[in-house]
XYZ file of C-alpha atoms in Angstrom:
507
model
C 18.012 -26.459 7.901
C 17.662 -23.125 10.107
C 18.421 -20.457 7.202
C 17.632 -20.897 3.388
C 20.244 -18.291 2.766
C 23.914 -18.186 1.056
C 26.331 -17.221 3.338
C 24.284 -17.477 6.611
C 25.191 -19.370 9.589
C 22.674 -21.023 11.735
C 22.212 -20.403 15.240
C 24.269 -22.470 17.789
C 22.400 -24.739 19.739
C 19.461 -25.033 18.423
C 17.228 -21.540 18.535
C 19.360 -19.306 20.537
C 23.507 -19.028 21.113
C 25.329 -18.046 23.946
C 27.815 -15.566 22.193
C 28.252 -12.381 25.139
C 29.749 -12.164 28.524
C 30.654 -9.246 31.185
C 33.199 -8.392 28.419
C 34.121 -8.758 25.218
C 36.263 -12.228 25.094
C 40.460 -11.513 23.991
C 41.482 -12.205 20.541
C 44.925 -12.929 19.321
C 47.447 -10.379 20.732
C 44.776 -9.085 22.845
C 42.547 -7.537 20.884
C 38.882 -7.731 22.104
C 36.308 -10.192 19.806
C 34.149 -8.206 18.132
C 30.628 -9.787 19.385
C 29.054 -12.280 17.174
C 25.474 -11.821 16.170
C 23.156 -15.225 17.255
C 22.733 -15.730 13.460
C 25.163 -14.427 11.440
C 24.511 -13.161 7.285
C 26.471 -10.779 5.173
C 23.889 -7.738 4.737
C 21.815 -8.239 7.885
C 19.631 -4.784 7.071
C 19.220 -6.316 3.441
C 18.270 -8.720 5.124
C 15.919 -7.073 7.271
C 14.813 -4.713 4.712
C 11.300 -6.802 4.071
C 10.531 -6.685 7.365
C 11.218 -2.553 7.751
C 8.985 -1.771 4.608
C 6.036 -3.977 6.303
C 6.797 -2.353 9.475
C 6.733 0.743 7.733
C 3.674 0.492 5.500
C 1.790 -0.753 8.678
C 2.448 2.083 10.841
C 2.013 4.541 8.083
C -1.494 2.718 7.563
C -2.322 3.748 11.093
C -2.661 7.320 11.045
C -3.032 7.908 7.329
C -6.668 6.753 7.221
C -7.840 9.884 9.790
C -7.475 12.284 7.045
C -9.355 10.338 4.632
C -12.266 9.565 6.790
C -14.379 12.562 5.609
C -13.662 10.964 2.177
C -14.916 8.126 2.944
C -18.204 9.907 4.383
C -18.593 11.500 1.371
C -17.649 8.229 -1.191
C -19.923 6.289 0.270
C -22.815 7.958 1.868
C -21.614 6.692 5.860
C -21.367 8.543 8.827
C -18.567 9.160 10.853
C -19.396 6.420 13.831
C -19.034 4.051 10.819
C -16.032 5.693 8.984
C -14.296 5.365 12.139
C -14.325 1.414 11.570
C -11.311 2.213 9.174
C -9.618 2.803 12.097
C -11.238 0.763 15.131
C -10.995 -2.439 12.828
C -7.761 -2.146 11.988
C -5.996 -1.603 15.542
C -8.712 -4.361 16.984
C -7.224 -7.242 13.446
C -3.544 -6.259 14.934
C -4.780 -6.150 19.123
C -5.757 -9.900 17.869
C -3.151 -11.342 15.579
C -0.031 -9.870 17.521
C -0.174 -12.532 20.581
C 0.226 -14.742 18.600
C 3.488 -14.112 16.573
C 5.966 -15.045 18.479
C 4.420 -18.548 18.773
C 3.479 -18.662 15.031
C 7.819 -18.134 14.200
C 7.963 -21.884 16.617
C 5.997 -23.233 13.924
C 6.632 -21.313 10.291
C 9.683 -20.830 8.538
C 10.131 -16.644 8.908
C 10.467 -16.225 5.332
C 6.581 -17.625 5.167
C 5.554 -15.347 7.958
C 7.109 -12.779 6.281
C 5.801 -13.516 2.743
C 1.834 -14.009 4.017
C 2.169 -10.933 5.559
C 3.040 -8.950 2.943
C 0.737 -10.608 0.448
C -2.026 -9.942 2.580
C -1.556 -6.322 3.429
C -0.851 -6.284 -0.747
C -4.701 -7.751 -0.994
C -5.803 -5.957 1.582
C -4.646 -2.500 -0.321
C -5.722 -3.961 -3.584
C -9.018 -4.711 -2.376
C -9.891 -1.397 -0.567
C -8.329 0.666 -3.722
C -10.555 -1.393 -5.859
C -13.974 -1.217 -3.616
C -17.067 0.056 -4.662
C -18.638 3.260 -3.705
C -21.803 1.123 -3.026
C -20.295 -1.290 -0.664
C -18.294 -0.093 2.322
C -18.046 -3.727 3.858
C -15.425 -4.035 1.296
C -13.222 -1.466 2.028
C -13.337 -2.379 5.588
C -12.818 -6.444 4.711
C -9.673 -4.934 3.119
C -9.099 -3.067 5.844
C -9.143 -5.715 8.213
C -6.559 -7.916 6.319
C -4.215 -5.149 5.983
C -4.542 -5.291 9.942
C -3.390 -9.528 9.634
C -0.276 -7.872 7.794
C 0.983 -5.382 10.535
C 0.294 -7.815 13.606
C 3.110 -10.181 12.077
C 5.188 -8.076 10.552
C 5.828 -5.472 13.644
C 6.567 -8.055 16.723
C 8.713 -9.822 13.952
C 11.140 -6.683 13.077
C 12.386 -6.399 16.609
C 13.078 -9.903 17.295
C 15.100 -10.606 14.302
C 17.027 -7.907 14.209
C 17.968 -9.522 17.706
C 18.860 -12.412 15.598
C 20.716 -10.949 12.634
C 22.852 -8.382 14.642
C 25.884 -8.485 16.949
C 25.248 -6.616 20.169
C 27.090 -4.069 19.975
C 24.966 -2.856 16.254
C 22.125 -3.786 18.055
C 21.264 0.201 19.201
C 21.947 1.219 15.473
C 20.092 -1.781 14.066
C 17.050 -0.454 16.481
C 17.432 3.199 15.152
C 16.389 1.630 11.915
C 13.077 0.053 13.829
C 12.214 2.870 15.801
C 12.726 5.276 12.494
C 10.269 2.954 10.874
C 8.104 3.023 14.015
C 8.282 7.131 15.163
C 8.645 8.339 11.618
C 6.183 6.486 9.197
C 2.785 7.933 12.077
C 4.588 11.142 11.536
C 3.977 12.002 7.686
C 1.016 9.601 7.654
C -1.213 12.519 7.586
C 1.069 15.123 5.114
C 1.555 11.858 2.741
C -2.481 10.824 2.534
C -3.302 13.976 2.572
C -0.842 15.180 -0.682
C -2.278 11.848 -2.201
C -5.903 12.789 -1.392
C -5.087 16.742 -2.486
C -3.764 14.989 -6.083
C -5.792 12.385 -6.821
C -8.282 10.425 -4.448
C -8.701 8.566 -1.262
C -8.260 5.268 -3.451
C -4.441 6.267 -4.491
C -3.373 6.425 -0.793
C -4.042 2.251 -1.834
C -2.355 2.113 -3.932
C 0.798 3.426 -3.055
C 0.367 0.866 -0.404
C 0.453 -1.969 -2.785
C 3.262 -0.367 -4.842
C 5.511 -0.442 -1.820
C 4.087 -3.564 -0.634
C 5.151 -5.192 -4.246
C 8.953 -4.224 -3.380
C 8.755 -4.934 0.111
C 7.941 -8.756 -1.357
C 10.563 -8.287 -3.986
C 13.314 -7.539 -1.296
C 12.001 -10.576 0.898
C 11.936 -12.750 -1.935
C 15.840 -12.062 -2.175
C 17.165 -10.918 1.322
C 15.078 -12.535 3.933
C 16.696 -15.387 6.307
C 15.258 -18.152 8.806
C 16.810 -17.420 12.077
C 14.647 -19.400 13.892
C 15.204 -23.077 14.907
C 11.290 -24.824 14.368
C 10.652 -26.393 17.847
C 6.648 -26.230 17.004
C 5.231 -26.335 20.822
C 2.021 -27.317 21.814
C -0.830 -25.146 20.782
C -3.144 -24.275 23.734
C -6.573 -23.655 22.122
C -7.895 -22.188 25.340
C -5.124 -19.293 25.559
C -6.184 -18.897 21.730
C -9.660 -18.242 22.512
C -9.115 -16.049 25.995
C -6.161 -13.464 23.908
C -8.584 -13.373 21.077
C -11.189 -12.784 23.097
C -9.130 -10.767 26.113
C -7.078 -8.684 23.662
C -9.396 -8.082 21.094
C -12.314 -7.706 23.716
C -10.451 -4.839 24.920
C -9.149 -3.076 22.020
C -12.598 -2.787 20.763
C -14.049 -1.708 24.170
C -11.489 1.222 24.298
C -12.096 2.205 20.861
C -15.682 2.307 21.616
C -15.326 4.150 24.473
C -14.558 7.831 22.428
C -17.714 7.005 19.896
C -20.457 5.004 22.244
C -19.545 6.613 26.127
C -20.008 4.027 28.814
C -22.903 2.711 27.211
C -24.164 -0.658 29.082
C -22.295 -2.692 25.715
C -19.080 -1.041 25.527
C -19.138 -1.694 29.498
C -19.846 -5.374 28.821
C -17.385 -6.129 26.298
C -14.763 -3.814 28.816
C -15.452 -6.500 31.262
C -15.246 -9.546 29.071
C -12.027 -8.464 28.167
C -10.318 -7.101 30.817
C -11.407 -10.775 32.654
C -10.128 -13.169 29.429
C -7.084 -11.301 29.891
C -6.520 -11.996 33.411
C -7.587 -15.955 32.622
C -4.951 -15.647 29.901
C -2.210 -14.676 31.407
C -2.755 -16.748 34.696
C -3.375 -19.448 32.553
C 0.416 -18.675 30.524
C 2.319 -17.994 33.801
C 1.481 -21.905 35.081
C 2.235 -23.670 30.924
C 5.001 -25.824 30.031
C 4.696 -24.618 26.437
C 3.305 -20.905 26.860
C 2.015 -19.221 23.633
C 3.620 -15.858 25.161
C 6.147 -16.320 28.189
C 5.250 -13.913 30.596
C 8.094 -14.500 32.776
C 10.126 -11.960 30.925
C 8.010 -9.577 32.619
C 9.631 -10.604 35.861
C 13.458 -9.513 34.671
C 14.090 -5.840 36.445
C 15.143 -4.188 33.421
C 12.567 -6.020 30.516
C 9.752 -4.237 32.851
C 11.100 -0.849 33.303
C 12.025 -0.793 29.787
C 8.292 -1.510 29.052
C 6.805 1.012 30.679
C 8.727 3.587 29.757
C 8.362 2.466 26.277
C 4.572 2.439 26.622
C 4.364 5.837 28.229
C 6.833 7.422 25.642
C 4.514 5.422 22.732
C 1.375 6.959 24.676
C 2.687 10.012 24.261
C 3.622 10.041 20.226
C -0.270 8.995 20.151
C -1.806 11.700 22.263
C -0.261 14.290 21.165
C -0.367 13.269 17.377
C -3.831 13.102 17.428
C -4.056 16.404 18.941
C -2.094 18.877 17.123
C -3.251 18.688 13.923
C -6.682 19.466 15.396
C -5.591 21.927 17.278
C -4.246 23.332 14.594
C -7.080 23.452 12.110
C -9.862 24.122 14.941
C -8.041 26.110 17.494
C -5.297 28.259 15.468
C -7.518 28.339 12.236
C -4.576 26.595 9.888
C -5.761 25.493 6.856
C -5.458 21.140 6.334
C -3.028 21.514 3.546
C -0.614 24.304 5.463
C -0.738 21.172 9.154
C 0.806 18.929 7.650
C 3.644 21.243 6.760
C 3.614 22.493 10.221
C 4.309 18.946 11.482
C 6.886 18.375 9.111
C 10.071 19.828 10.527
C 8.998 17.608 13.691
C 8.640 14.450 11.603
C 11.852 15.074 10.633
C 13.449 15.651 12.999
C 11.827 12.975 14.889
C 13.562 10.588 11.655
C 17.379 11.613 11.859
C 16.858 11.549 15.953
C 15.782 7.520 15.675
C 18.721 6.683 13.713
C 21.200 9.021 16.009
C 19.925 7.772 19.211
C 20.241 4.055 18.419
C 24.351 4.742 17.667
C 24.306 7.047 20.793
C 23.203 3.645 22.810
C 26.100 1.834 21.607
C 28.696 3.828 22.544
C 26.572 5.853 26.000
C 23.780 3.075 26.696
C 20.115 3.452 27.646
C 20.227 5.417 31.385
C 21.120 9.341 30.710
C 20.228 9.073 26.586
C 16.188 8.306 27.988
C 16.484 10.601 31.136
C 17.895 12.948 28.839
C 14.824 11.985 26.070
C 12.201 12.048 28.822
C 13.096 15.590 29.692
C 13.349 17.114 26.597
C 9.505 15.782 25.983
C 8.191 17.449 29.316
C 9.443 20.471 27.869
C 8.058 20.563 24.405
C 4.778 19.388 25.747
C 4.783 22.170 28.144
C 5.288 24.195 25.485
C 2.572 22.475 23.497
C 0.017 23.501 26.605
C 1.628 27.197 26.512
C 0.093 27.392 22.441
C -3.725 29.426 22.217
C -5.231 30.472 19.118
C -2.849 33.410 18.503
C 0.296 31.787 19.187
C 2.788 32.131 15.830
C 3.236 29.079 13.743
C 6.936 28.911 14.729
C 6.402 28.490 18.518
C 3.886 25.343 17.570
C 7.127 24.414 15.312
C 9.729 24.753 17.871
C 7.767 22.797 20.729
C 6.638 20.228 18.390
C 10.510 20.102 17.520
C 11.737 19.618 21.194
C 9.131 17.098 21.555
C 10.316 15.116 18.233
C 14.330 15.061 19.825
C 12.888 13.974 23.304
C 10.289 11.115 22.249
C 12.886 9.400 19.812
C 15.901 10.410 22.192
C 14.238 7.891 24.766
C 12.060 5.336 23.021
C 14.766 3.527 20.912
C 17.099 3.401 23.800
C 14.681 1.928 26.208
C 13.595 -0.665 23.942
C 16.610 -1.881 22.871
C 17.446 -2.336 26.716
C 14.979 -3.928 26.771
C 15.486 -6.411 24.403
C 18.651 -6.795 25.104
C 17.652 -7.726 28.898
C 16.227 -10.880 28.110
C 17.908 -14.117 27.785
C 17.994 -15.432 23.705
C 15.030 -17.882 24.188
C 12.840 -15.252 25.477
C 13.284 -12.541 22.719
C 10.368 -13.255 20.381
C 8.375 -13.061 23.125
C 9.678 -9.921 24.822
C 8.833 -8.498 21.315
C 5.450 -10.018 21.336
C 4.674 -8.326 24.821
C 5.963 -5.041 23.624
C 3.925 -4.732 20.724
C 1.332 -6.180 22.120
C 0.993 -3.579 25.126
C 1.631 -0.652 22.069
C -1.734 -1.764 20.301
C -3.785 -2.060 23.426
C -2.364 1.403 25.259
C -3.116 3.001 21.799
C -6.263 2.311 21.891
C -7.087 3.300 25.968
C -4.677 6.805 24.946
C -6.550 7.328 21.812
C -9.882 7.232 23.585
C -8.771 8.915 27.429
C -7.181 11.910 24.654
C -10.774 12.096 23.202
C -12.838 11.407 26.226
C -10.109 14.922 27.658
C -10.618 16.709 24.621
C -14.681 16.836 24.272
C -14.527 17.648 28.506
C -12.462 20.175 28.483
C -14.101 21.730 25.272
C -17.742 21.499 26.994
C -16.159 23.121 30.060
C -14.352 25.585 28.124
C -17.695 26.779 26.368
C -20.001 26.766 29.358
C -17.837 29.196 30.464
C -18.140 31.469 27.997
C -14.890 30.509 25.323
C -15.153 30.975 21.938
C -14.634 28.715 19.569
C -11.403 28.033 18.815
C -10.295 29.062 22.881
C -12.596 26.408 23.583
C -10.833 23.952 21.091
C -7.677 24.746 22.391
C -8.506 24.210 25.990
C -9.850 21.222 25.061
C -6.387 20.312 23.904
C -4.552 21.222 26.798
C -6.451 18.852 28.552
C -5.254 16.262 26.287
C -1.605 17.807 26.575
C -1.937 17.527 30.549
C -2.882 13.470 30.155
C 0.202 13.373 27.924
C 2.860 15.181 30.372
C 1.500 12.821 32.782
C 2.665 10.146 30.889
C 6.222 11.746 30.385
C 6.764 12.162 34.280
C 5.456 8.475 35.067
C 8.508 7.194 32.215
C 10.721 9.909 33.547
C 9.925 8.837 37.294
C 10.760 4.986 35.929
C 13.981 5.785 34.091
C 15.893 5.717 37.285
C 15.476 2.550 37.525
C 16.956 1.754 34.556
C 20.868 0.953 34.504
C 23.302 0.778 32.216
C 22.880 -1.743 29.147
C 26.005 -1.710 26.434
C 29.001 -4.291 26.224
C 31.328 -2.443 27.328
C 29.410 -1.321 30.605
C 28.706 -5.902 31.186
C 25.396 -6.302 29.775
C 24.636 -9.932 29.607
C 22.503 -11.809 26.973
C 22.337 -15.202 27.291
C 21.522 -17.676 25.211
């Protein structure tokens, strides 16, 4: 049985079904038949609820820790470098687990994987909340367990959407997923700051645990199994090179911002890159790869992937720079920093939903180009901010950016995944999410290096502390601007992609 829930229609023809042609087929009386989902369920959003909540927790957790690092230092008596492992360790585990998610969906039922993932996040949160103040290792262990959950849930959320929703509703469903991916990191610092101010850093993990329980209940009630289990051969060498490659690369680039290019860091990076190269070569020459990289040979997926990666990089770079610039460059209090960024977060959430619906109607091409053009404007405005800038100007610039980023992100991702045949949908989702996590580590490291270099250069030229920090942030914003320009150029290779425009997805 493919599904264990009543009222669920199993996928046709094994793993996927062919249900969409060049145009909607004509029904009785000449009316067009509505496209059908590969795995029809009565209430697909309810079936997705546990995955939505799990992904929301994972992304929320990714940015919530930054504001809590000083509290970890004080509670455990550790250095800033050691405390940073709460961020690095989490990203490292996600980078290791993500490449296996597609393979795992072919071996285990989706309901089982979701239950294991959400249970892992719950257990990890409880361990963190209860960790003794003298044992940082216990806290870090809980954090690592949380990373396992996020590495499983993120790619599954996107791939399961492609199974449960008909083609003409994919954009709206991806809008909800984009809301999770884009809004959760935006409110992470605000929420964690409020919890720390009202209680302590432990309350962050208690909050995570409560939401995990709710997500588990939702999954137990509504989650379905949309895939037929094929249980392909597992290549152990691919598994080893995947762990060494993605784990080594994420670890290496994360350590660059802490240790610089010490020989140990360079060695880790070389091993990581070499392992990924061998892993990729092996996947392309196997009959049952862990990840089918042939998805990247499909032009519209490759173009969409580039745009998604660059857009994600813009988000990470600006979210890393803005709180620091507000506090150290403009003299904004920590408590007020979250409020200054809140309007942009709200606009981000609204635009994530709206862009999904607009994609269903108009397709990706012009939405992506318009969104990226707005992103360029927003970044340029942020570059113009200085120590004496009004907060209203910074809020305005951030809002412009937060209109543009989700306006481009959701349609680009929907277009990329929609360009894949059904048998590559889980692989495509895994590729996108793996690249995002690896890129996330690279973006953070590069932005940190540029911030430090720009600040040092300004100080050497005689600038004051605040002005020097703003100068460093401008270097970082120039990097974000370069990412936006690359994505904008790539968008001119993006084709129209809605049912009415002739999208094709074959099973």
